[in-house]
Amino acid sequence: MAAVKTLGEVAEVVRSKNAGPFIVTFDILFETEEVFEAVRAAGLLSRQAVCGLYGVSDNELLGFDFYPFARAVKFSLRRPVGSGGPRDADVYGAQQHAPLLDLAVLP
């Protein structure tokens, strides 16, 4: 029986960054078309999975799209606190991708 693969194991790049002071955008890039298509076909990387992982409603998830020509997935989330504002622990939004790394994406 094959071991489950996580996004951190199969993606070439998983990153987050500010898309203005109130939105964080996420990029997931795959090295090969085969891996990209396998992840997409497995259906484990989805809007519902991201909402559950980040504890947000579907309305708070801005877009969630697969881009085959770039072997990429992109989505954005509203920031709970504006960048640089009181209680903001990640001014650049650069650490917000960490929960995605352990998401099982290939059975």
CSV table of N, CA and C in Angstrom, one decimal:
chain,number,residue,atom,x,y,z
A,1,MET,N,0.8,-1.2,0.0
A,1,MET,CA,0.0,0.0,0.0
A,1,MET,C,0.9,1.2,0.0
A,2,ALA,N,0.7,2.2,-0.9
A,2,ALA,CA,1.5,3.4,-1.1
A,2,ALA,C,1.1,4.3,0.1
A,3,ALA,N,2.2,5.1,0.5
A,3,ALA,CA,2.0,6.1,1.5
A,3,ALA,C,1.3,7.3,1.0
A,4,VAL,N,0.5,7.9,1.8
A,4,VAL,CA,-0.1,9.2,1.5
A,4,VAL,C,0.9,10.2,1.3
A,5,LYS,N,0.8,11.1,0.3
A,5,LYS,CA,1.7,12.2,0.0
A,5,LYS,C,1.1,13.5,0.4
A,6,THR,N,1.9,14.4,1.0
A,6,THR,CA,1.4,15.7,1.4
A,6,THR,C,1.8,16.7,0.3
A,7,LEU,N,1.1,17.9,0.4
A,7,LEU,CA,1.4,18.9,-0.6
A,7,LEU,C,2.9,19.3,-0.5
A,8,GLY,N,3.4,19.4,0.7
A,8,GLY,CA,4.8,19.8,0.9
A,8,GLY,C,5.8,18.8,0.3
A,9,GLU,N,5.3,17.5,0.1
A,9,GLU,CA,6.2,16.5,-0.5
A,9,GLU,C,6.1,16.6,-2.1
A,10,VAL,N,5.0,17.0,-2.6
A,10,VAL,CA,4.8,16.9,-4.1
A,10,VAL,C,4.9,18.2,-4.8
A,11,ALA,N,4.7,19.3,-4.1
A,11,ALA,CA,4.7,20.6,-4.8
A,11,ALA,C,6.1,21.2,-4.9
A,12,GLU,N,6.4,21.8,-5.9
A,12,GLU,CA,7.7,22.5,-6.1
A,12,GLU,C,7.8,23.8,-5.2
A,13,VAL,N,6.7,24.5,-5.3
A,13,VAL,CA,6.6,25.8,-4.5
A,13,VAL,C,5.2,25.9,-3.8
A,14,VAL,N,5.2,26.2,-2.6
A,14,VAL,CA,4.0,26.6,-1.8
A,14,VAL,C,4.3,27.9,-1.1
A,15,ARG,N,3.6,28.9,-1.5
A,15,ARG,CA,4.0,30.2,-0.9
A,15,ARG,C,2.7,31.1,-0.7
A,16,SER,N,2.9,32.0,0.2
A,16,SER,CA,1.8,33.0,0.5
A,16,SER,C,2.5,34.4,0.5
A,17,LYS,N,1.7,35.4,0.2
A,17,LYS,CA,2.2,36.8,0.2
A,17,LYS,C,1.0,37.7,0.2
A,18,ASN,N,1.2,38.9,0.6
A,18,ASN,CA,0.2,39.9,0.6
A,18,ASN,C,-0.2,40.2,-0.8
A,19,ALA,N,-1.5,40.5,-0.9
A,19,ALA,CA,-2.1,41.0,-2.2
A,19,ALA,C,-2.9,42.2,-1.8
A,20,GLY,N,-2.2,43.2,-1.2
A,20,GLY,CA,-2.7,44.4,-0.6
A,20,GLY,C,-2.8,44.2,0.9
A,21,PRO,N,-3.2,45.2,1.7
A,21,PRO,CA,-3.2,45.1,3.1
A,21,PRO,C,-4.2,44.2,3.8
A,22,PHE,N,-5.2,43.8,3.0
A,22,PHE,CA,-6.3,43.0,3.6
A,22,PHE,C,-6.5,41.6,3.0
A,23,ILE,N,-5.6,41.2,2.1
A,23,ILE,CA,-5.8,39.9,1.4
A,23,ILE,C,-4.4,39.2,1.3
A,24,VAL,N,-4.4,37.9,1.6
A,24,VAL,CA,-3.2,37.1,1.4
A,24,VAL,C,-3.5,36.2,0.2
A,25,THR,N,-2.6,36.1,-0.7
A,25,THR,CA,-2.7,35.2,-1.8
A,25,THR,C,-1.8,34.0,-1.7
A,26,PHE,N,-2.2,32.9,-2.2
A,26,PHE,CA,-1.4,31.6,-2.1
A,26,PHE,C,-1.2,31.1,-3.5
A,27,ASP,N,0.1,30.6,-3.7
A,27,ASP,CA,0.5,30.0,-5.0
A,27,ASP,C,1.0,28.6,-4.7
A,28,ILE,N,0.6,27.6,-5.5
A,28,ILE,CA,1.1,26.3,-5.4
A,28,ILE,C,1.5,25.9,-6.8
A,29,LEU,N,2.8,25.6,-6.9
A,29,LEU,CA,3.4,25.2,-8.2
A,29,LEU,C,3.9,23.8,-8.2
A,30,PHE,N,3.7,23.1,-9.3
A,30,PHE,CA,4.2,21.8,-9.5
A,30,PHE,C,5.2,21.7,-10.6
A,31,GLU,N,6.2,20.8,-10.4
A,31,GLU,CA,7.3,20.7,-11.3
A,31,GLU,C,6.9,20.1,-12.7
A,32,THR,N,6.0,19.1,-12.6
A,32,THR,CA,5.6,18.4,-13.8
A,32,THR,C,4.1,18.4,-13.9
A,33,GLU,N,3.6,18.2,-15.2
A,33,GLU,CA,2.2,18.2,-15.5
A,33,GLU,C,1.6,16.9,-14.9
A,34,GLU,N,2.4,15.8,-14.8
A,34,GLU,CA,1.9,14.6,-14.3
A,34,GLU,C,1.5,14.7,-12.8
A,35,VAL,N,2.3,15.4,-12.0
A,35,VAL,CA,2.1,15.6,-10.6
A,35,VAL,C,0.9,16.5,-10.4
A,36,PHE,N,0.9,17.6,-11.2
A,36,PHE,CA,-0.2,18.6,-11.2
A,36,PHE,C,-1.6,17.9,-11.4
A,37,GLU,N,-1.6,17.1,-12.5
A,37,GLU,CA,-2.9,16.4,-12.9
A,37,GLU,C,-3.2,15.3,-11.8
A,38,ALA,N,-2.3,14.6,-11.3
A,38,ALA,CA,-2.6,13.6,-10.2
A,38,ALA,C,-3.2,14.3,-9.0
A,39,VAL,N,-2.7,15.4,-8.6
A,39,VAL,CA,-3.2,16.2,-7.4
A,39,VAL,C,-4.6,16.7,-7.8
A,40,ARG,N,-4.8,17.2,-8.9
A,40,ARG,CA,-6.1,17.7,-9.3
A,40,ARG,C,-7.1,16.6,-9.4
A,41,ALA,N,-6.7,15.4,-10.0
A,41,ALA,CA,-7.6,14.3,-10.1
A,41,ALA,C,-8.0,13.7,-8.7
A,42,ALA,N,-7.1,13.7,-7.8
A,42,ALA,CA,-7.3,13.1,-6.5
A,42,ALA,C,-8.4,13.9,-5.7
A,43,GLY,N,-8.6,15.2,-6.0
A,43,GLY,CA,-9.6,16.0,-5.4
A,43,GLY,C,-9.4,16.4,-4.0
A,44,LEU,N,-8.3,16.1,-3.4
A,44,LEU,CA,-8.1,16.4,-2.0
A,44,LEU,C,-7.7,17.8,-1.7
A,45,LEU,N,-7.1,18.5,-2.8
A,45,LEU,CA,-6.8,19.9,-2.7
A,45,LEU,C,-8.0,20.6,-3.3
A,46,SER,N,-8.8,21.2,-2.5
A,46,SER,CA,-10.1,21.8,-3.0
A,46,SER,C,-10.5,23.0,-2.2
A,47,ARG,N,-11.5,23.7,-2.6
A,47,ARG,CA,-12.0,24.8,-1.9
A,47,ARG,C,-12.4,24.4,-0.5
A,48,GLN,N,-13.1,23.3,-0.4
A,48,GLN,CA,-13.6,22.8,0.9
A,48,GLN,C,-12.4,22.5,1.8
A,49,ALA,N,-11.4,21.8,1.3
A,49,ALA,CA,-10.2,21.5,2.1
A,49,ALA,C,-9.5,22.8,2.6
A,50,VAL,N,-9.4,23.8,1.8
A,50,VAL,CA,-8.7,25.0,2.2
A,50,VAL,C,-9.6,25.7,3.3
A,51,CYS,N,-10.9,25.8,3.1
A,51,CYS,CA,-11.8,26.4,4.0
A,51,CYS,C,-11.7,25.7,5.4
A,52,GLY,N,-11.7,24.4,5.4
A,52,GLY,CA,-11.5,23.7,6.6
A,52,GLY,C,-10.2,23.9,7.3
A,53,LEU,N,-9.1,23.9,6.5
A,53,LEU,CA,-7.8,24.1,7.0
A,53,LEU,C,-7.6,25.4,7.7
A,54,TYR,N,-8.2,26.5,7.1
A,54,TYR,CA,-8.0,27.8,7.6
A,54,TYR,C,-9.2,28.3,8.4
A,55,GLY,N,-10.2,27.4,8.6
A,55,GLY,CA,-11.3,27.8,9.5
A,55,GLY,C,-12.1,29.0,8.9
A,56,VAL,N,-12.3,29.0,7.6
A,56,VAL,CA,-13.0,30.2,7.0
A,56,VAL,C,-14.2,29.6,6.2
A,57,SER,N,-15.2,30.5,6.0
A,57,SER,CA,-16.3,30.1,5.2
A,57,SER,C,-16.0,30.2,3.7
A,58,ASP,N,-16.8,29.6,2.9
A,58,ASP,CA,-16.6,29.7,1.4
A,58,ASP,C,-16.6,31.1,0.9
A,59,ASN,N,-17.3,32.0,1.6
A,59,ASN,CA,-17.4,33.4,1.2
A,59,ASN,C,-16.0,34.1,1.5
A,60,GLU,N,-15.3,33.6,2.4
A,60,GLU,CA,-14.0,34.3,2.8
A,60,GLU,C,-12.8,33.8,1.9
A,61,LEU,N,-13.1,32.7,1.1
A,61,LEU,CA,-12.1,32.2,0.2
A,61,LEU,C,-12.3,32.9,-1.2
A,62,LEU,N,-11.4,33.7,-1.6
A,62,LEU,CA,-11.5,34.5,-2.8
A,62,LEU,C,-10.8,33.7,-3.9
A,63,GLY,N,-11.7,33.1,-4.8
A,63,GLY,CA,-11.1,32.3,-5.9
A,63,GLY,C,-10.5,31.0,-5.4
A,64,PHE,N,-10.4,30.1,-6.2
A,64,PHE,CA,-9.7,28.8,-6.0
A,64,PHE,C,-9.6,28.2,-7.4
A,65,ASP,N,-8.5,28.3,-8.0
A,65,ASP,CA,-8.4,27.9,-9.4
A,65,ASP,C,-7.2,27.1,-9.7
A,66,PHE,N,-7.4,26.1,-10.6
A,66,PHE,CA,-6.3,25.3,-11.1
A,66,PHE,C,-5.9,25.9,-12.5
A,67,TYR,N,-4.6,26.1,-12.7
A,67,TYR,CA,-4.1,26.7,-13.9
A,67,TYR,C,-3.2,25.7,-14.6
A,68,PRO,N,-3.7,24.8,-15.5
A,68,PRO,CA,-2.9,23.8,-16.1
A,68,PRO,C,-1.7,24.3,-16.9
A,69,PHE,N,-1.9,25.4,-17.6
A,69,PHE,CA,-0.8,26.0,-18.4
A,69,PHE,C,0.4,26.3,-17.5
A,70,ALA,N,0.2,26.6,-16.3
A,70,ALA,CA,1.3,27.0,-15.4
A,70,ALA,C,1.6,25.9,-14.3
A,71,ARG,N,0.8,24.8,-14.4
A,71,ARG,CA,0.9,23.7,-13.4
A,71,ARG,C,0.8,24.3,-12.0
A,72,ALA,N,-0.2,25.1,-11.8
A,72,ALA,CA,-0.4,25.9,-10.6
A,72,ALA,C,-1.8,25.9,-10.0
A,73,VAL,N,-1.9,26.2,-8.7
A,73,VAL,CA,-3.2,26.5,-8.0
A,73,VAL,C,-3.0,27.8,-7.4
A,74,LYS,N,-4.1,28.6,-7.4
A,74,LYS,CA,-4.0,29.9,-6.8
A,74,LYS,C,-5.3,30.2,-6.1
A,75,PHE,N,-5.2,30.8,-4.9
A,75,PHE,CA,-6.4,31.3,-4.2
A,75,PHE,C,-6.0,32.4,-3.2
A,76,SER,N,-7.0,33.1,-2.7
A,76,SER,CA,-6.7,34.2,-1.8
A,76,SER,C,-7.7,34.1,-0.6
A,77,LEU,N,-7.2,34.7,0.5
A,77,LEU,CA,-8.0,34.8,1.7
A,77,LEU,C,-8.0,36.2,2.3
A,78,ARG,N,-9.1,36.6,2.8
A,78,ARG,CA,-9.1,37.9,3.5
A,78,ARG,C,-8.3,37.7,4.8
A,79,ARG,N,-7.5,38.8,5.1
A,79,ARG,CA,-6.7,38.7,6.3
A,79,ARG,C,-7.6,39.1,7.5
A,80,PRO,N,-7.5,38.3,8.6
A,80,PRO,CA,-8.3,38.7,9.8
A,80,PRO,C,-7.9,40.0,10.4
A,81,VAL,N,-6.7,40.4,10.2
A,81,VAL,CA,-6.1,41.7,10.7
A,81,VAL,C,-5.3,42.3,9.5
A,82,GLY,N,-5.5,43.6,9.3
A,82,GLY,CA,-4.8,44.2,8.2
A,82,GLY,C,-3.3,44.2,8.4
A,83,SER,N,-2.5,44.1,7.3
A,83,SER,CA,-1.1,44.0,7.3
A,83,SER,C,-0.5,45.2,8.1
A,84,GLY,N,0.3,44.9,9.1
A,84,GLY,CA,0.9,46.0,9.9
A,84,GLY,C,0.1,46.5,11.0
A,85,GLY,N,-1.2,46.1,11.1
A,85,GLY,CA,-2.1,46.6,12.1
A,85,GLY,C,-1.8,45.9,13.4
A,86,PRO,N,-2.5,46.4,14.5
A,86,PRO,CA,-2.4,45.8,15.8
A,86,PRO,C,-2.8,44.3,15.7
A,87,ARG,N,-2.1,43.4,16.4
A,87,ARG,CA,-2.3,42.0,16.4
A,87,ARG,C,-1.8,41.3,15.2
A,88,ASP,N,-1.2,42.0,14.2
A,88,ASP,CA,-0.7,41.3,13.0
A,88,ASP,C,0.6,40.7,13.3
A,89,ALA,N,0.7,39.4,13.1
A,89,ALA,CA,2.0,38.6,13.4
A,89,ALA,C,2.7,38.3,12.2
A,90,ASP,N,2.2,38.7,11.0
A,90,ASP,CA,2.9,38.3,9.7
A,90,ASP,C,2.7,39.4,8.7
A,91,VAL,N,3.4,40.5,8.8
A,91,VAL,CA,3.2,41.7,8.0
A,91,VAL,C,3.2,41.4,6.6
A,92,TYR,N,4.0,40.5,6.1
A,92,TYR,CA,4.1,40.3,4.6
A,92,TYR,C,3.2,39.1,4.2
A,93,GLY,N,2.6,38.4,5.1
A,93,GLY,CA,1.7,37.3,4.8
A,93,GLY,C,2.6,36.1,4.3
A,94,ALA,N,3.9,36.1,4.6
A,94,ALA,CA,4.8,35.1,4.0
A,94,ALA,C,4.8,33.8,4.8
A,95,GLN,N,4.1,33.7,5.9
A,95,GLN,CA,4.1,32.5,6.7
A,95,GLN,C,2.8,31.7,6.7
A,96,GLN,N,1.8,32.3,6.0
A,96,GLN,CA,0.4,31.8,6.0
A,96,GLN,C,0.3,30.5,5.2
A,97,HIS,N,1.2,30.1,4.4
A,97,HIS,CA,1.1,28.9,3.6
A,97,HIS,C,1.4,27.6,4.4
A,98,ALA,N,2.1,27.8,5.6
A,98,ALA,CA,2.6,26.6,6.4
A,98,ALA,C,1.5,25.5,6.6
A,99,PRO,N,0.3,25.8,6.9
A,99,PRO,CA,-0.7,24.7,7.1
A,99,PRO,C,-0.9,23.9,5.9
A,100,LEU,N,-0.7,24.4,4.7
A,100,LEU,CA,-0.9,23.7,3.5
A,100,LEU,C,0.1,22.5,3.3
A,101,LEU,N,1.3,22.7,3.9
A,101,LEU,CA,2.4,21.7,3.6
A,101,LEU,C,2.0,20.3,4.1
A,102,ASP,N,1.2,20.2,5.1
A,102,ASP,CA,0.8,18.9,5.7
A,102,ASP,C,-0.5,18.3,5.1
A,103,LEU,N,-1.1,19.1,4.2
A,103,LEU,CA,-2.4,18.6,3.6
A,103,LEU,C,-2.1,17.4,2.7
A,104,ALA,N,-2.8,16.3,3.0
A,104,ALA,CA,-2.7,15.1,2.2
A,104,ALA,C,-3.4,15.4,0.8
A,105,VAL,N,-2.6,15.2,-0.3
A,105,VAL,CA,-3.1,15.5,-1.6
A,105,VAL,C,-3.1,14.3,-2.5
A,106,LEU,N,-2.4,13.3,-2.2
A,106,LEU,CA,-2.3,12.1,-3.0
A,106,LEU,C,-2.5,10.8,-2.1
A,107,PRO,N,-3.5,10.0,-2.4
A,107,PRO,CA,-3.8,8.9,-1.5
A,107,PRO,C,-2.7,7.8,-1.7
